[in-house]
mmCIF file of C-alpha atoms in Angstrom:
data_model
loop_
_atom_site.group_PDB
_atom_site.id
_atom_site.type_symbol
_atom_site.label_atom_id
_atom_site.label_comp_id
_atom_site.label_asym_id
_atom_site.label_seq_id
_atom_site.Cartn_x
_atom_site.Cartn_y
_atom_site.Cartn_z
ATOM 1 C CA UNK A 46 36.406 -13.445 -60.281
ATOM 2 C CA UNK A 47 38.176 -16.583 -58.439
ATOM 3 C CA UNK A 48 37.941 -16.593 -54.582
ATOM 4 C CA UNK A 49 41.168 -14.849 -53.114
ATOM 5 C CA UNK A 50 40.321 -15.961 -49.720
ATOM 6 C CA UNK A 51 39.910 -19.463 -47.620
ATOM 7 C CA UNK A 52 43.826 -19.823 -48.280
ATOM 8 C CA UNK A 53 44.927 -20.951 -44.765
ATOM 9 C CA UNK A 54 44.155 -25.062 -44.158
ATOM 10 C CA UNK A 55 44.687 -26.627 -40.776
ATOM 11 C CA UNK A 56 44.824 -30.446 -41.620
ATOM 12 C CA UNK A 57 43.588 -32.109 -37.787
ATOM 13 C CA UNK A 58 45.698 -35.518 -37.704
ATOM 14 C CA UNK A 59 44.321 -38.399 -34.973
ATOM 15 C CA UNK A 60 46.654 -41.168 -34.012
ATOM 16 C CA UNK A 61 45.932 -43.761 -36.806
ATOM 17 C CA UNK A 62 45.044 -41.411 -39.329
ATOM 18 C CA UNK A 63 45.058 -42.594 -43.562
ATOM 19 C CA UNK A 64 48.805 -40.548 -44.311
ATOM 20 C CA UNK A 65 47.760 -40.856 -47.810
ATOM 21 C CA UNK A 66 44.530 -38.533 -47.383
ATOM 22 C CA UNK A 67 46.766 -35.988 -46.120
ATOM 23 C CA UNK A 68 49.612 -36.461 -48.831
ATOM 24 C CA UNK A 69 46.842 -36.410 -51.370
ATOM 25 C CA UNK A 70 45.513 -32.717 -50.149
ATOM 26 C CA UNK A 71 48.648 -31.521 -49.962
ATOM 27 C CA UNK A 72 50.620 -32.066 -52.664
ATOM 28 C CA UNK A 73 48.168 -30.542 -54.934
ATOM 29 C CA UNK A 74 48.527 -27.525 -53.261
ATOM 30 C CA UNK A 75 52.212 -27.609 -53.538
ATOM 31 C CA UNK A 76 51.777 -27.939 -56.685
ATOM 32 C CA UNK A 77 49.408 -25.222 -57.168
ATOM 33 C CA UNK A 78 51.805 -23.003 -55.308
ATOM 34 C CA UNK A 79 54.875 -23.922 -58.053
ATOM 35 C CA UNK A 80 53.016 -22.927 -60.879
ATOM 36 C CA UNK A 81 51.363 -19.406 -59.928
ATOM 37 C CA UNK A 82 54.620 -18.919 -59.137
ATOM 38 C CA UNK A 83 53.330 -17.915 -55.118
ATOM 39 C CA UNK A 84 52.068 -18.995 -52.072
ATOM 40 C CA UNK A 85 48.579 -18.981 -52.580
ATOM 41 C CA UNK A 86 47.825 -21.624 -50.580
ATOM 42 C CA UNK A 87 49.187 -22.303 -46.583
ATOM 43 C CA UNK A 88 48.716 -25.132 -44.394
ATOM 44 C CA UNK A 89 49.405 -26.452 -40.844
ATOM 45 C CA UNK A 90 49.695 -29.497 -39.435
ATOM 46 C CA UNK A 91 47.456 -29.809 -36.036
ATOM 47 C CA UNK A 92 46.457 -31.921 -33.364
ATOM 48 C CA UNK A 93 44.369 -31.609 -30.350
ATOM 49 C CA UNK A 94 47.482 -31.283 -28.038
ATOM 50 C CA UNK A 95 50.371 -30.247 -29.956
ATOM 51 C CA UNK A 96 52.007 -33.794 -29.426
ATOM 52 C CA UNK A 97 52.869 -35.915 -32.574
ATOM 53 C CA UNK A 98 51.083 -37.980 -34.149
ATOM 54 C CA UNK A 99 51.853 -41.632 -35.716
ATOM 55 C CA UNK A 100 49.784 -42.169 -39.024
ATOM 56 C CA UNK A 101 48.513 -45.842 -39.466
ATOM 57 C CA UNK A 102 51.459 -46.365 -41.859
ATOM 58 C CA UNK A 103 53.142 -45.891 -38.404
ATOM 59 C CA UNK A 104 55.100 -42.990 -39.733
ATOM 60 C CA UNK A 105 55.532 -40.171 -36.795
ATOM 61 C CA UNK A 106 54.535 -36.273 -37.668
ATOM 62 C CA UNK A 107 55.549 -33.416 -35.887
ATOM 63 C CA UNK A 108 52.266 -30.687 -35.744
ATOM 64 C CA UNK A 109 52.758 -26.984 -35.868
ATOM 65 C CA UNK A 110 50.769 -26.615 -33.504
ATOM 66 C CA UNK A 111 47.591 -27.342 -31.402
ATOM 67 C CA UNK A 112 44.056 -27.419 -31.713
ATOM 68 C CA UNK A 113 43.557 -25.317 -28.489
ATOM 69 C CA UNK A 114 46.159 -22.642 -30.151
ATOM 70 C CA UNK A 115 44.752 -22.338 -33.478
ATOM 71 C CA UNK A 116 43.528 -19.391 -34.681
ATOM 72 C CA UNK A 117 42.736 -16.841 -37.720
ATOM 73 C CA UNK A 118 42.231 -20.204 -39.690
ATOM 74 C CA UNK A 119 40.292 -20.703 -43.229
ATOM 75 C CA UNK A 120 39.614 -24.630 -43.416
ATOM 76 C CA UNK A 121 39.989 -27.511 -41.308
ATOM 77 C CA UNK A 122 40.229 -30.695 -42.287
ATOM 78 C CA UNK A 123 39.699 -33.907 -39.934
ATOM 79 C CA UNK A 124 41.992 -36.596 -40.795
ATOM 80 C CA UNK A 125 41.390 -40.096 -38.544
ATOM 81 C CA UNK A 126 40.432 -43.504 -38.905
ATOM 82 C CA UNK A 127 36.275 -44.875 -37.772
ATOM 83 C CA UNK A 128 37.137 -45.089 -34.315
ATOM 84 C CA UNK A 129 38.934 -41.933 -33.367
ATOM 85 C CA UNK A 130 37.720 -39.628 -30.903
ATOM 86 C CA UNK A 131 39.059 -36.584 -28.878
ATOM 87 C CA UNK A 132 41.297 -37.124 -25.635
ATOM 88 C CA UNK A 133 38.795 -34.163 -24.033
ATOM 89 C CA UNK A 134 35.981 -34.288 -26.483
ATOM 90 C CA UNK A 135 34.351 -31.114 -24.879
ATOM 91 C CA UNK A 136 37.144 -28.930 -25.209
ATOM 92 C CA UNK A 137 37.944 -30.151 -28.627
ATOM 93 C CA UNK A 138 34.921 -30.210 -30.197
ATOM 94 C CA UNK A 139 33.519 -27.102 -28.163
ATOM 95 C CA UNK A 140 37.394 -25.462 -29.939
ATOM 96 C CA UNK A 141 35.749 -26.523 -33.932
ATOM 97 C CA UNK A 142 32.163 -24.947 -33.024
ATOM 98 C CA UNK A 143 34.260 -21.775 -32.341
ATOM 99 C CA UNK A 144 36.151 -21.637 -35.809
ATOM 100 C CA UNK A 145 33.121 -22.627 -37.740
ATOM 101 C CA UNK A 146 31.515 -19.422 -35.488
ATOM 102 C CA UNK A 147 34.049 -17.317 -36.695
ATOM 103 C CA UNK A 148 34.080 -18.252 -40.353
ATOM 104 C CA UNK A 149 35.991 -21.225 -41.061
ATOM 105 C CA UNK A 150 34.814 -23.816 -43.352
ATOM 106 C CA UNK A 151 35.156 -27.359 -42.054
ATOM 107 C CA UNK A 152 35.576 -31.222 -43.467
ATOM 108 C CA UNK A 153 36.883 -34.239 -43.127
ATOM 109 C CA UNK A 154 38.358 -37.326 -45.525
ATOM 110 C CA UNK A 155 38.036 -40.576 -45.201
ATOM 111 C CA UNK A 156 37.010 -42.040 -41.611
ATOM 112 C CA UNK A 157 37.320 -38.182 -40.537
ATOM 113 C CA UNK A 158 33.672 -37.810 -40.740
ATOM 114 C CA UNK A 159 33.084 -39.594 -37.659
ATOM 115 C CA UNK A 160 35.120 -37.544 -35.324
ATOM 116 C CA UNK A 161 32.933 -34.352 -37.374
ATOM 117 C CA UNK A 162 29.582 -36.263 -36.833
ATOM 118 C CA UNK A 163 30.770 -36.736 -33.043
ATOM 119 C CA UNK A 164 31.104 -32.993 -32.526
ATOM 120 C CA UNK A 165 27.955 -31.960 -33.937
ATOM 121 C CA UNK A 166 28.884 -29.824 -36.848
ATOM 122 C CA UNK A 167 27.061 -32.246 -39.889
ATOM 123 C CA UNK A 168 23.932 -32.231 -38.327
ATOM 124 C CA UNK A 169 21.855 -30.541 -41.618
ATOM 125 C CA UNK A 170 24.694 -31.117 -43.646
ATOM 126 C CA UNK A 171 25.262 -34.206 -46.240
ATOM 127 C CA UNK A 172 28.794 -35.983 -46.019
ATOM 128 C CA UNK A 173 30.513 -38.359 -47.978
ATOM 129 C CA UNK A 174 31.411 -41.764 -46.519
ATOM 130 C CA UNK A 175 33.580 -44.517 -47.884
ATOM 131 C CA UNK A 176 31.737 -47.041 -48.820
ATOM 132 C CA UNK A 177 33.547 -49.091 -46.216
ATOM 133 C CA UNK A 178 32.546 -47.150 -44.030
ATOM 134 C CA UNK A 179 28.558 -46.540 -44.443
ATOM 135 C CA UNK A 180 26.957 -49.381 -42.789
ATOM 136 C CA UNK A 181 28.538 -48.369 -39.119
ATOM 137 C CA UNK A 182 27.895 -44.560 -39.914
ATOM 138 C CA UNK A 183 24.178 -44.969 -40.501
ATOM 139 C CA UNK A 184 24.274 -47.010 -37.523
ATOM 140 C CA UNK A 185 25.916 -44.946 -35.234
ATOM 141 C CA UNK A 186 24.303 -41.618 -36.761
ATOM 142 C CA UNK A 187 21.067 -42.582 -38.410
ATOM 143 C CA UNK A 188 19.868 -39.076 -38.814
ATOM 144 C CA UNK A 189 22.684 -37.964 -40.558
ATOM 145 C CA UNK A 190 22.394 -37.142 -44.457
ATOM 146 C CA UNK A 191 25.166 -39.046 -46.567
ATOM 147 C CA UNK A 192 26.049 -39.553 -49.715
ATOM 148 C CA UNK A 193 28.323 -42.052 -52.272
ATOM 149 C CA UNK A 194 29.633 -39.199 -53.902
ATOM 150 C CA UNK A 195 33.530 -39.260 -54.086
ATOM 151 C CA UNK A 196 32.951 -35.817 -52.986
ATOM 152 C CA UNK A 197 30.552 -33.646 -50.923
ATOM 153 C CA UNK A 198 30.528 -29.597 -50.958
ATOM 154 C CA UNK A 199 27.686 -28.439 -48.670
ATOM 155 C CA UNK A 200 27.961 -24.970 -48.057
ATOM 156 C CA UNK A 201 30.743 -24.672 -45.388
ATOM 157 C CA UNK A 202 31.141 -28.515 -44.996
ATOM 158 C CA UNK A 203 33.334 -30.296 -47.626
ATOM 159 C CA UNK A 204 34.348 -33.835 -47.508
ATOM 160 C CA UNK A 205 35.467 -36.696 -49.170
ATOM 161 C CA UNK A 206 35.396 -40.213 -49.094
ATOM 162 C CA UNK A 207 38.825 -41.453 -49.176
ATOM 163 C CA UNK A 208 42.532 -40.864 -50.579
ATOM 164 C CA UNK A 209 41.838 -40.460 -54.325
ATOM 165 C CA UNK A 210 38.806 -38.706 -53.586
ATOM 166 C CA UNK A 211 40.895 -35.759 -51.026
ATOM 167 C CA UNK A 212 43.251 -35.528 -54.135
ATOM 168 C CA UNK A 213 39.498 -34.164 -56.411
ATOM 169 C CA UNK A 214 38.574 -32.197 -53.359
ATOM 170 C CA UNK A 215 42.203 -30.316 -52.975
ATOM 171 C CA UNK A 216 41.733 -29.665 -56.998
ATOM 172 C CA UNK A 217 38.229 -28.198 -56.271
ATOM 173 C CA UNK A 218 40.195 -25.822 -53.884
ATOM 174 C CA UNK A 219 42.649 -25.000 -56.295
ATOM 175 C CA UNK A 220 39.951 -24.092 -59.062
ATOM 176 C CA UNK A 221 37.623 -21.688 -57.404
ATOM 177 C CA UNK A 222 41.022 -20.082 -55.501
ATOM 178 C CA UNK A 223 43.017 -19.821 -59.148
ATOM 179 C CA UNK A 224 40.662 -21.083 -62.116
ATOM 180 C CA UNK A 225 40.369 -24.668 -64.193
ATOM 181 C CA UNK A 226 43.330 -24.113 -66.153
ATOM 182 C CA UNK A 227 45.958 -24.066 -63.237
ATOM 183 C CA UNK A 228 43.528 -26.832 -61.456
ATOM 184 C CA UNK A 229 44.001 -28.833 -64.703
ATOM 185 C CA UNK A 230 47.769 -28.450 -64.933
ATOM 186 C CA UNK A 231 47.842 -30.116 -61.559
ATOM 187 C CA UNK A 232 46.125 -32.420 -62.039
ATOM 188 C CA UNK A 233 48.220 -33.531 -65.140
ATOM 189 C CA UNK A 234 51.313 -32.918 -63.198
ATOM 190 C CA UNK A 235 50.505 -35.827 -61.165
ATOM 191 C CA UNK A 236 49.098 -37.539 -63.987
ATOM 192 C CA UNK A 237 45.598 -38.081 -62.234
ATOM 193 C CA UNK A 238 43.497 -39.111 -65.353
ATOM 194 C CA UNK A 239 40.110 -37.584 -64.130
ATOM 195 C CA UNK A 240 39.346 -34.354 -62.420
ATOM 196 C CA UNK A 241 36.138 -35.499 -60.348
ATOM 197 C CA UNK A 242 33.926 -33.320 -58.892
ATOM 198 C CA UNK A 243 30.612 -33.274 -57.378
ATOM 199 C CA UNK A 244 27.530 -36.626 -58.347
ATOM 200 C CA UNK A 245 30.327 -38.635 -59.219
ATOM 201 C CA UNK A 246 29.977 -41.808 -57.211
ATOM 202 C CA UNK A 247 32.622 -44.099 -55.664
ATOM 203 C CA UNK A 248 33.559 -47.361 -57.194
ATOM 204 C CA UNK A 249 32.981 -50.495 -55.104
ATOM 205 C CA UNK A 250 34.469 -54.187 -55.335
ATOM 206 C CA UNK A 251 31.746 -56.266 -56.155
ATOM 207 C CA UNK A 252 31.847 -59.076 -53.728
ATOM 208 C CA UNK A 253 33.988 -62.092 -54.331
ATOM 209 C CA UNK A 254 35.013 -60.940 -57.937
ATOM 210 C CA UNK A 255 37.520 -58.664 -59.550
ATOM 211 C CA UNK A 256 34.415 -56.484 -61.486
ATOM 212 C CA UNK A 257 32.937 -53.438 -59.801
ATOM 213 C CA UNK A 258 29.597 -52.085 -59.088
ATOM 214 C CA UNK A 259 29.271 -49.799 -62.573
ATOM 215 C CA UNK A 260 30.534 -52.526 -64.618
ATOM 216 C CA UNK A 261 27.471 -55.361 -63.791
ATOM 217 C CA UNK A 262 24.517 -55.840 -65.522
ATOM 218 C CA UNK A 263 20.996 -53.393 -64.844
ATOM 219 C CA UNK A 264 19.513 -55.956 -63.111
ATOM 220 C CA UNK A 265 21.792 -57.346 -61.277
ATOM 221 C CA UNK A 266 23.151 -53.951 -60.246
ATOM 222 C CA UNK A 267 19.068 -53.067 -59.264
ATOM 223 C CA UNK A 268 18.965 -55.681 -57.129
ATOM 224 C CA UNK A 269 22.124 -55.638 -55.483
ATOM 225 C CA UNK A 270 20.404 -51.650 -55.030
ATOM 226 C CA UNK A 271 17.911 -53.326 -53.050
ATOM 227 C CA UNK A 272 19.625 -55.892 -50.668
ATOM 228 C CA UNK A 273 21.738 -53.104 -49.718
ATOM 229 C CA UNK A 274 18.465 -50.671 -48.673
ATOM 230 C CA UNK A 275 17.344 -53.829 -46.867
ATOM 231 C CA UNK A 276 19.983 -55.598 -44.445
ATOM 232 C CA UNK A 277 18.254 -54.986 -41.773
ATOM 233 C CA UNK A 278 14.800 -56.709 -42.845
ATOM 234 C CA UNK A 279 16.217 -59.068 -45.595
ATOM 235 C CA UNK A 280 13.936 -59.405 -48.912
ATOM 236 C CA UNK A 281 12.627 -62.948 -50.464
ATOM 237 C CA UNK A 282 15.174 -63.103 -53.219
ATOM 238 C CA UNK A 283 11.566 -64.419 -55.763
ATOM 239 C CA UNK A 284 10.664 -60.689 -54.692
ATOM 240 C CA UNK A 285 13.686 -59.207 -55.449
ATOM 241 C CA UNK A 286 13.867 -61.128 -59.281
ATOM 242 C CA UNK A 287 9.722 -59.641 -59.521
ATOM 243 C CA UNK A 288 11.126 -55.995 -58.630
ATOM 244 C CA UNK A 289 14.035 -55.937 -61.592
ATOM 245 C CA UNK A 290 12.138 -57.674 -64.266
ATOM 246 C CA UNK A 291 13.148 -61.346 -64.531
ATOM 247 C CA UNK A 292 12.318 -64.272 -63.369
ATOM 248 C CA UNK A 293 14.318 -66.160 -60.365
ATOM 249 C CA UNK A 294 15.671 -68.318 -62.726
ATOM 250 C CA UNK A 295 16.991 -65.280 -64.696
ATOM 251 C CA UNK A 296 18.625 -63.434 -61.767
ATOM 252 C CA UNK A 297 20.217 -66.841 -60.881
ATOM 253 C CA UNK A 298 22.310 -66.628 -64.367
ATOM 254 C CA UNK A 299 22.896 -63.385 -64.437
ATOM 255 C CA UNK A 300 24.177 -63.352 -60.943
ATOM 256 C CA UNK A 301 26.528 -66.589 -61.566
ATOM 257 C CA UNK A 302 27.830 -65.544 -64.893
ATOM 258 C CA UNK A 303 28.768 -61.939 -63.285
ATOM 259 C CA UNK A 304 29.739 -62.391 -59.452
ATOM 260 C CA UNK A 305 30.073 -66.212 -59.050
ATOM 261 C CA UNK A 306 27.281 -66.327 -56.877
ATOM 262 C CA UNK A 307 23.597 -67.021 -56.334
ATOM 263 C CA UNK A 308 21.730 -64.201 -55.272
ATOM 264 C CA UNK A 309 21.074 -65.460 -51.946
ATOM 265 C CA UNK A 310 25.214 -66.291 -51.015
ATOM 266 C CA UNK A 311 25.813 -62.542 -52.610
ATOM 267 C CA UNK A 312 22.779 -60.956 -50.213
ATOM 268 C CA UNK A 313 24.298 -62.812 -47.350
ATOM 269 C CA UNK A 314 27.617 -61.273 -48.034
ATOM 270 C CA UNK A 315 26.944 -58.223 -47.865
ATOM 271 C CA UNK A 316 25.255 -58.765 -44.549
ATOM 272 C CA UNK A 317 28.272 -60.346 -43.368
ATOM 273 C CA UNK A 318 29.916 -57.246 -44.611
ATOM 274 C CA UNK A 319 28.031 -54.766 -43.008
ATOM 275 C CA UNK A 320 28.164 -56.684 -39.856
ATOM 276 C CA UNK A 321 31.700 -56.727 -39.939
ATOM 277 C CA UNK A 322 31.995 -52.804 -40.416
ATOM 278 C CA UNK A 323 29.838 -52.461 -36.685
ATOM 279 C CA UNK A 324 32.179 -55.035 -35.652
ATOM 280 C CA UNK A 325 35.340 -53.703 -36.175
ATOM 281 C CA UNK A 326 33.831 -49.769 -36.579
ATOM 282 C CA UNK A 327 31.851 -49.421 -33.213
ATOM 283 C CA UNK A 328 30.834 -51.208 -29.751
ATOM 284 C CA UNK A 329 28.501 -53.086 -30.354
ATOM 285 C CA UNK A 330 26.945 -56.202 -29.038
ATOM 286 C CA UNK A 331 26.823 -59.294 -30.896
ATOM 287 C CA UNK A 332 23.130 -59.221 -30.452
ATOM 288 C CA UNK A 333 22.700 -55.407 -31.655
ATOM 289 C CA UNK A 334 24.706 -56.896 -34.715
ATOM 290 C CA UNK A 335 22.855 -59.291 -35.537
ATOM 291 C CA UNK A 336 19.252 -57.363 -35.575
ATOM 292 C CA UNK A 337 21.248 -54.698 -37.309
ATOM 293 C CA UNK A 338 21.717 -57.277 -40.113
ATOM 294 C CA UNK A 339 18.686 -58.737 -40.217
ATOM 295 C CA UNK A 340 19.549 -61.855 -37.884
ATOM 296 C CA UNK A 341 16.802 -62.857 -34.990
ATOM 297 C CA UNK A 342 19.626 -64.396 -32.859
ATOM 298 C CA UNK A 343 23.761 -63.576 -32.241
ATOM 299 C CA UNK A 344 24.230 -67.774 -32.630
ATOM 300 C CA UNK A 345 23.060 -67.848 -36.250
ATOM 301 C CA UNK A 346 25.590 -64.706 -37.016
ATOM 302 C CA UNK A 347 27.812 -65.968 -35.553
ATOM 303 C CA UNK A 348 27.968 -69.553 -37.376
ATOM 304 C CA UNK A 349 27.574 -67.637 -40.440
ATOM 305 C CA UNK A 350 30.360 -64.924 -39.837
ATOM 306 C CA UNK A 351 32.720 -67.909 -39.795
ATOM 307 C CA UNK A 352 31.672 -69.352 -42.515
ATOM 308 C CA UNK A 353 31.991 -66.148 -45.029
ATOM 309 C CA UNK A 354 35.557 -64.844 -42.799
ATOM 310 C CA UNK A 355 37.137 -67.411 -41.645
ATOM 311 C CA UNK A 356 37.337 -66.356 -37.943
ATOM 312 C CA UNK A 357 34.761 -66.096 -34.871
ATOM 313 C CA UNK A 358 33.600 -61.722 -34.574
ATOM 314 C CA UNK A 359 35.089 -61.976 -30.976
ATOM 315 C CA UNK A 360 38.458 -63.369 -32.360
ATOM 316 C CA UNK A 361 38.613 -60.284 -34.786
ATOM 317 C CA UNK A 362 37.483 -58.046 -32.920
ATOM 318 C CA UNK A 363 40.287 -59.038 -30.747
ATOM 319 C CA UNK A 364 42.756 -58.588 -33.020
ATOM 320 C CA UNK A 365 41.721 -55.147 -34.354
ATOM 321 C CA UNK A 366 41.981 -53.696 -30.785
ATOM 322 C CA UNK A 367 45.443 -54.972 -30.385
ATOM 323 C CA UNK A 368 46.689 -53.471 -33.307
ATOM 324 C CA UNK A 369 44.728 -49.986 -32.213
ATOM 325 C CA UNK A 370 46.007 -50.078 -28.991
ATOM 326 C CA UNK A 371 50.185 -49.588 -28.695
ATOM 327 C CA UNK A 372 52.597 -47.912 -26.973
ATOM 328 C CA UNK A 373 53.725 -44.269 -28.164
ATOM 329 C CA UNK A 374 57.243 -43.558 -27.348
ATOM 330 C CA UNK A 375 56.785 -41.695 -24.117
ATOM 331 C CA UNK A 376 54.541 -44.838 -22.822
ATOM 332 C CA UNK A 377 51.439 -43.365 -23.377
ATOM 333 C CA UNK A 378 48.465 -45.525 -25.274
ATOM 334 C CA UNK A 379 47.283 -44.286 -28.248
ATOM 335 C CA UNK A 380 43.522 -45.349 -29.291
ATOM 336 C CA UNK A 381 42.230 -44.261 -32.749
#
């Protein structure tokens, strides 16, 4: 017997948020809805004051209502970019811990997990985060579980990594509400070539080439395994080659003929990488950067930084908080 309840989805929109996470949860729905031939599904639009809400595409929505005034609701999905956070965080937050009291399951896509992590309700729960994304979550919530699933369903806390991945997640919904067949139909309505579900793991750009991580070589995708579980305390790349199998030498070629890169330029980039997600993701200082990343002094990042992006941290960071920051039409700032 399918589920006949958990119908009614608040999707929680920050200023900033991805519009294509929500367009990708909802439209499934809609879809769902078309071809039972019912409303089987229902959704609102919400923010924390009732006030719209301009999407990073800077496209303006118009709630339905507020998070202080919702109630009798099934699901609630956060919607945001990294850097999002409540207007009155205790209110807020203290408003979620009373619908997940009362019953409701909640999640979040895309940078939406941090605003969830922020209001305590993953602590003993394992989310999904973008891969984008990872290196300032650990850091900001180190005791967090995650995982590189597209997807994660943990009891009452669902999320998923990004816009493709919300799309899997709103077909998930759709099959335990009205069965695989109708979630199937959906999903070749839109023509989306894979339903996805749980242990499926996102694809990531490998660095400075057009392949991605599941299409590399064993060893070269083992090691790149291990500079990532070691930014902080960088490996000796001879130890690296010894852990995989192959000589330095080896690693070397394979490296070259598959990224266009030595080993030790690739492990550097994704330190650079990293750094630039705390960066751009959080407040930190250049010095808590740079031991973050394995660096004994902000000067060295620095020089490096520059080298792999073109442009002093400061500079950047500079430029990101001018585009966050803007004026909303009644005058009012509006800080993702």
């Amino acid at each position: 017997m399918h589920d006949r309840e958990k119908k009614h989805i608040g999707f929680l929109i920050f200023p900033g948020f991805p519009m294509a996470c929500l367009t990708s949860m909802i439209e499934p729905l809609r879809a769902a809805n078309e071809i039972v031939g019912r409303d089987e599904f229902h959704w609102s639009l919400v923010s924390e004051d009732g006030r719209r809400v301009q999407a990073s595409a800077r496209v303006w929505f118009d709630p339905d209502i507020s998070l202080t005034e919702l109630d009798n609701l099934d699901q609630v999905y956060l919607l945001s970019g990294p850097a999002s956070n409540f207007r009155d965080a205790e209110r807020s937050n203290g408003r979620l811990r009373k619908l997940v009291r009362h019953g409701a399951t909640v999640g979040a896509i895309s940078g939406g997990v941090f605003p969830l992590a922020r209001s305590g309700l993953l602590r003993g729960h394992t989310a999904s985060v973008h891969w984008c994304y990872e290196g300032a979550f650990a850091e900001e919530f180190p005791d967090l579980a995650t995982s590189d699933d597209v997807i994660t369903i943990d009891n009452t806390r669902l999320t998923a990594s990004g816009a493709a991945a919300a799309f899997d997640l709103s077909l998930h919904l759709i099959e335990q509400a009205l069965g695989a067949d109708v979630a199937t139909e959906v999903a070749c309505w839109f023509q989306h070539p894979m339903v996805r579900g749980q242990g499926v793991s996102q694809r990531t750009p490998t660095l400075a080439t057009e392949s991605t991580n599941d299409m590399l070589p064993a060893n070269v995708r083992d090691a790149i395994a291990l500079f990532s579980s070691h930014l902080e305390d960088p490996l000796n790349i001879a130890d690296v080659a010894r852990e995989v199998g192959v000589s330095v030498r080896q690693l070397e070629r394979q490296f070259h003929k598959t990224t266009g890169s030595t080993p030790l330029v690739y492990y550097r980039s994704m330190r650079m990488h990293k750094a630039r997600q705390l960066l751009l993701y959080g407040s930190y200082s250049m010095a808590d950067i740079a031991a973050a990343v394995g660096y004994s002094s902000a000067f060295t990042l620095i020089k490096n930084y520059q080298e792999v992006f073109g442009i002093h941290p400061k500079e950047e960071r500079k430029k990101v908080n001018m585009f966050r920051v803007r004026e909303s039409e009644d005058g009012t700032e509006i800080r993702p």
